[in-house]
């Protein structure tokens, strides 16, 4: 699929598989569409593949029962068992692109557009990219060409890996004592990820060992630090260091970056040819402006600043907020506290995702670890149903009749699915139903994912109160609402999210002629080209910059990989041209923003009832990418020479 890639070698999965009992058990429980893809990879029997097509549906859960007749399913398992245990291992042959597309289409029960084949092949890990520095004919970066990466989280680690593979000298600046970013910082009970684990990982480092289909924070942190160790990233990191400012030197065509030691406060200046901003968007805590908060005498913690040594047993606890963090925290602590009062500031749609609480059993682990290509094809299914498959939920149908409560047939179906779950879970509690069901279309804000034993079950516990009366003030030992209710509490948990504006945070960036990026953007008017660059700021690259966050679906890992690829392509173009700097033209920047604004008018975030942290003070969404992941990936393959200026 790519001139610089090659199929993953079969030697990564030694054949024949000698643990026949383990294989039989794995085949009995493994995902059947995924097994069919593995078999077809070797057999390339189109007729056999298509015999399964009538039984494949577009319904996804990790361990969904199969609609395939048992005799057909067992025949497939028997064929795979014979193939994988044969003393003469099967030979892998290149797969014709049309057969590959048919395989994908059968797997998910719907037609796969040929146009998105390259992104699927790349992001599912089907290929092992050749390190860029080994590409024949590529001009290597000159000695001393240095890239400074700000942030050592998921993006910074990936950037370091790919810059190293491209032969660039790089340094990662990280304010914390360790790598991991948000997963290092967020340690509150129950912290985890909404994205399914088998997609929330690097395409070049798929992990067959996730313990559950939605892992908790410590496991994600261990994955990230494990990948960093494998690629020697720590050798390139300056820990407990903050970037204060970056100033472009017009005469020397490089960046002078002011760094501050977190422990001593001492500052120094380092020089870099390029700066890559990888500090993420969820790293500045948002504190509520509640009178008396500072007067509270007990412990008060933002979820991102949780004290893991805090013992809540028998305590009276208040949680302020009902978003994703609160919905993870509350179920994790409700069973040990004496009372829990949850203060709701705004309503969030609650969607049932039964996979959240499901562990990956040993038979599935066996399949992921030992059956060739199983984990890649399994990742494909996860992406398909939790990535761009959800785009119809956020794209308005101009002809949809009831736009007050939904925006499309797919969005309406999701709304009804959520309502059914809420009404079933809270049957007999119409007071709670009235409190939590929003009046805006589902996906207008970030949703809360739930499962048995989770958020809604927690609200039903006798020691839990959901309070919708707004907080008036906080006293030394209590929270008082507008109507005068007084809740005595020992601990306050602030599940109040993050501050996205200003986009740069405290960082100061000065481009050509000293132009100030923070001043140009103001508090919440951040704009860019492709979410990656801005004119007048040469060799300054952003990741997850303005309007590039994938808020319609899972996929932040996919976007950050695409952006890192684009950034290195841009740097390579500078090197190949014998130049020193690259930046987008003013026209390219303006055209891109017009394209974003036009598309945004068709998205759910422009719905009059959809008020969220994605919107700035003027109601403009400056965070979300209004395009499909696959389209954005395609646009970031190569910088458009007409849109770039190399100097």
Coordinates of C-alpha atoms in Angstrom, one line a residue, residues 210-440:
X210 CA -4.4 -5.2 27.4
X211 CA -6.2 -6.6 30.4
X212 CA -9.6 -5.1 29.4
X213 CA -11.3 -3.6 26.4
X214 CA -11.2 -0.2 28.1
X215 CA -8.1 -0.1 30.4
X216 CA -7.6 2.0 33.4
X217 CA -5.0 4.8 33.6
X218 CA -2.1 2.9 35.2
X219 CA -2.1 0.3 32.4
X220 CA -2.1 3.0 29.7
X221 CA 0.8 4.7 31.6
X222 CA 2.7 1.4 31.7
X223 CA 2.1 0.9 27.9
X224 CA 3.4 4.4 27.1
X225 CA 6.5 4.2 29.3
X226 CA 7.2 0.6 28.0
X227 CA 7.2 1.9 24.4
X228 CA 9.4 4.8 25.4
X229 CA 11.9 2.4 27.0
X230 CA 11.9 0.1 23.9
X231 CA 12.9 3.1 21.7
X232 CA 15.3 4.7 24.1
X233 CA 13.2 7.9 24.4
X234 CA 14.4 8.7 28.0
X235 CA 17.9 9.5 26.8
X236 CA 16.4 12.4 24.9
X237 CA 14.3 13.9 27.7
X238 CA 14.9 16.8 30.0
X239 CA 12.5 16.1 32.9
X240 CA 11.1 18.6 35.4
X241 CA 11.6 21.4 32.9
X242 CA 9.1 23.9 31.5
X243 CA 9.1 25.8 28.3
X244 CA 8.5 29.5 29.1
X245 CA 8.9 31.1 25.7
X246 CA 10.1 30.5 22.1
X247 CA 11.4 33.3 20.0
X248 CA 12.2 33.0 16.3
X249 CA 15.6 34.5 15.2
X250 CA 15.0 36.0 11.8
X251 CA 18.7 36.4 11.1
X252 CA 19.8 32.8 12.1
X253 CA 16.5 31.1 11.1
X254 CA 16.2 29.2 14.4
X255 CA 14.3 29.2 17.6
X256 CA 15.6 30.5 20.9
X257 CA 13.7 28.6 23.6
X258 CA 13.6 29.7 27.2
X259 CA 13.5 26.8 29.7
X260 CA 12.8 26.8 33.4
X261 CA 13.9 24.2 35.9
X262 CA 10.7 23.2 37.8
X263 CA 12.6 22.6 41.1
X264 CA 15.0 25.6 41.2
X265 CA 13.3 28.1 39.0
X266 CA 16.5 28.7 37.1
X267 CA 16.1 29.7 33.5
X268 CA 18.3 29.1 30.4
X269 CA 18.0 29.4 26.7
X270 CA 18.5 26.6 24.2
X271 CA 18.6 26.9 20.4
X272 CA 16.6 24.6 18.1
X273 CA 15.9 24.6 14.3
X274 CA 12.3 23.5 14.9
X275 CA 9.8 23.4 17.7
X276 CA 7.1 20.8 18.0
X277 CA 4.3 21.6 20.5
X278 CA 3.1 18.3 21.9
X279 CA 1.8 19.3 25.3
X280 CA -1.8 18.2 24.6
X281 CA -5.0 20.0 25.4
X282 CA -6.0 18.3 28.7
X283 CA -3.2 19.6 31.0
X284 CA -4.4 22.8 32.5
X285 CA -6.9 22.2 35.3
X286 CA -10.2 24.2 35.3
X287 CA -11.3 25.3 38.8
X288 CA -14.9 26.4 39.4
X289 CA -15.4 30.0 40.5
X290 CA -17.4 29.3 43.7
X291 CA -17.3 31.7 46.6
X292 CA -15.7 30.2 49.6
X293 CA -13.9 27.4 47.9
X294 CA -10.5 28.5 49.4
X295 CA -12.1 28.6 52.8
X296 CA -12.9 24.9 52.9
X297 CA -10.8 23.2 55.6
X298 CA -10.8 19.7 54.4
X299 CA -8.9 18.2 51.4
X300 CA -10.0 19.5 48.1
X301 CA -8.6 18.0 44.9
X302 CA -9.0 18.3 41.2
X303 CA -9.3 14.9 39.6
X304 CA -6.1 15.5 37.7
X305 CA -4.3 16.4 40.9
X306 CA -5.6 13.5 43.0
X307 CA -3.7 12.3 46.1
X308 CA -3.5 8.5 45.6
X309 CA -2.7 8.2 49.4
X310 CA -6.0 9.8 50.3
X311 CA -8.2 7.3 52.3
X312 CA -11.9 8.0 51.7
X313 CA -13.2 5.2 53.8
X314 CA -16.1 6.5 55.9
X315 CA -15.7 10.1 54.6
X316 CA -18.5 12.4 53.5
X317 CA -17.4 13.3 49.9
X318 CA -18.7 15.9 47.4
X319 CA -18.0 15.6 43.7
X320 CA -18.5 18.7 41.7
X321 CA -19.2 17.9 38.1
X322 CA -21.0 15.1 36.2
X323 CA -18.8 14.6 33.1
X324 CA -16.5 11.8 32.1
X325 CA -14.1 12.1 35.1
X326 CA -17.0 12.2 37.6
X327 CA -18.6 9.2 36.0
X328 CA -15.4 7.2 36.5
X329 CA -14.6 8.6 40.0
X330 CA -18.0 8.2 41.6
X331 CA -18.5 4.4 41.0
X332 CA -14.9 3.8 42.2
X333 CA -15.4 5.5 45.6
X334 CA -19.2 5.2 46.3
X335 CA -18.8 1.8 48.1
X336 CA -16.3 3.0 50.6
X337 CA -17.5 6.5 51.5
X338 CA -20.2 7.2 54.1
X339 CA -22.0 9.6 51.8
X340 CA -21.5 11.0 48.3
X341 CA -23.2 14.1 47.0
X342 CA -22.7 14.8 43.3
X343 CA -23.3 18.4 42.2
X344 CA -24.4 18.5 38.6
X345 CA -23.5 21.7 36.7
X346 CA -24.9 20.6 33.3
X347 CA -26.5 17.5 31.8
X348 CA -24.6 14.8 29.8
X349 CA -26.0 12.0 27.7
X350 CA -25.2 8.6 29.1
X351 CA -24.6 5.8 26.6
X352 CA -24.3 2.1 27.4
X353 CA -21.0 0.5 26.4
X354 CA -21.0 -3.0 27.9
X355 CA -17.3 -3.5 26.9
X356 CA -16.1 -0.9 29.5
X357 CA -16.2 -3.5 32.3
X358 CA -15.2 -6.6 30.3
X359 CA -11.8 -8.1 30.9
X360 CA -9.9 -9.7 28.0
X361 CA -9.8 -13.4 28.9
X362 CA -6.8 -15.6 28.3
X363 CA -8.2 -17.3 25.2
X364 CA -8.5 -13.9 23.5
X365 CA -5.1 -13.0 24.7
X366 CA -3.8 -16.2 23.1
X367 CA -5.4 -15.2 19.8
X368 CA -3.9 -11.6 20.0
X369 CA -0.4 -12.9 20.9
X370 CA 0.0 -16.0 18.8
X371 CA -2.5 -16.0 15.8
X372 CA -0.8 -14.1 12.9
X373 CA -2.6 -10.9 11.9
X374 CA -5.4 -11.4 14.5
X375 CA -4.6 -8.2 16.5
X376 CA -4.4 -6.1 13.3
X377 CA -7.8 -7.3 12.0
X378 CA -9.3 -6.9 15.4
X379 CA -8.0 -3.3 15.5
X380 CA -9.6 -2.7 12.1
X381 CA -13.0 -3.7 13.5
X382 CA -12.6 -1.5 16.6
X383 CA -11.7 1.5 14.4
X384 CA -14.5 0.9 12.0
X385 CA -17.2 0.9 14.6
X386 CA -15.8 3.4 17.1
X387 CA -14.0 5.8 14.7
X388 CA -15.5 7.2 11.5
X389 CA -18.5 4.9 11.8
X390 CA -19.8 7.4 14.3
X391 CA -19.4 10.4 12.0
X392 CA -23.2 10.2 11.1
X393 CA -23.9 11.1 14.8
X394 CA -22.4 14.5 14.4
X395 CA -23.1 15.5 10.8
X396 CA -26.4 17.2 10.3
X397 CA -28.9 15.9 7.8
X398 CA -30.4 19.0 6.1
X399 CA -33.6 17.2 5.5
X400 CA -34.0 15.7 9.0
X401 CA -37.4 16.8 10.3
X402 CA -37.0 17.0 14.1
X403 CA -33.8 19.0 14.5
X404 CA -34.8 20.1 18.0
X405 CA -33.9 16.7 19.5
X406 CA -31.7 15.0 16.9
X407 CA -29.9 15.8 13.7
X408 CA -29.9 12.7 11.6
X409 CA -31.3 9.1 11.5
X410 CA -28.1 7.8 13.0
X411 CA -28.1 10.5 15.7
X412 CA -31.7 9.8 16.5
X413 CA -31.0 6.1 16.8
X414 CA -28.2 6.8 19.2
X415 CA -30.5 9.0 21.2
X416 CA -33.2 6.4 21.5
X417 CA -30.6 3.8 22.4
X418 CA -29.4 6.1 25.2
X419 CA -33.0 6.8 26.4
X420 CA -33.8 3.1 26.5
X421 CA -30.8 2.4 28.7
X422 CA -31.4 5.4 31.0
X423 CA -35.1 4.5 31.5
X424 CA -34.3 0.8 32.1
X425 CA -31.5 1.6 34.6
X426 CA -33.5 4.2 36.4
X427 CA -36.9 2.6 36.3
X428 CA -38.9 3.7 39.3
X429 CA -36.8 6.8 39.7
X430 CA -38.5 9.4 37.5
X431 CA -36.8 12.1 39.6
X432 CA -33.3 10.9 38.4
X433 CA -34.4 10.6 34.8
X434 CA -35.7 14.1 34.8
X435 CA -32.4 15.3 36.4
X436 CA -30.0 13.7 33.9
X437 CA -31.7 13.5 30.5
X438 CA -30.4 16.5 28.4
X439 CA -32.6 18.6 26.0
X440 CA -29.9 18.9 23.4

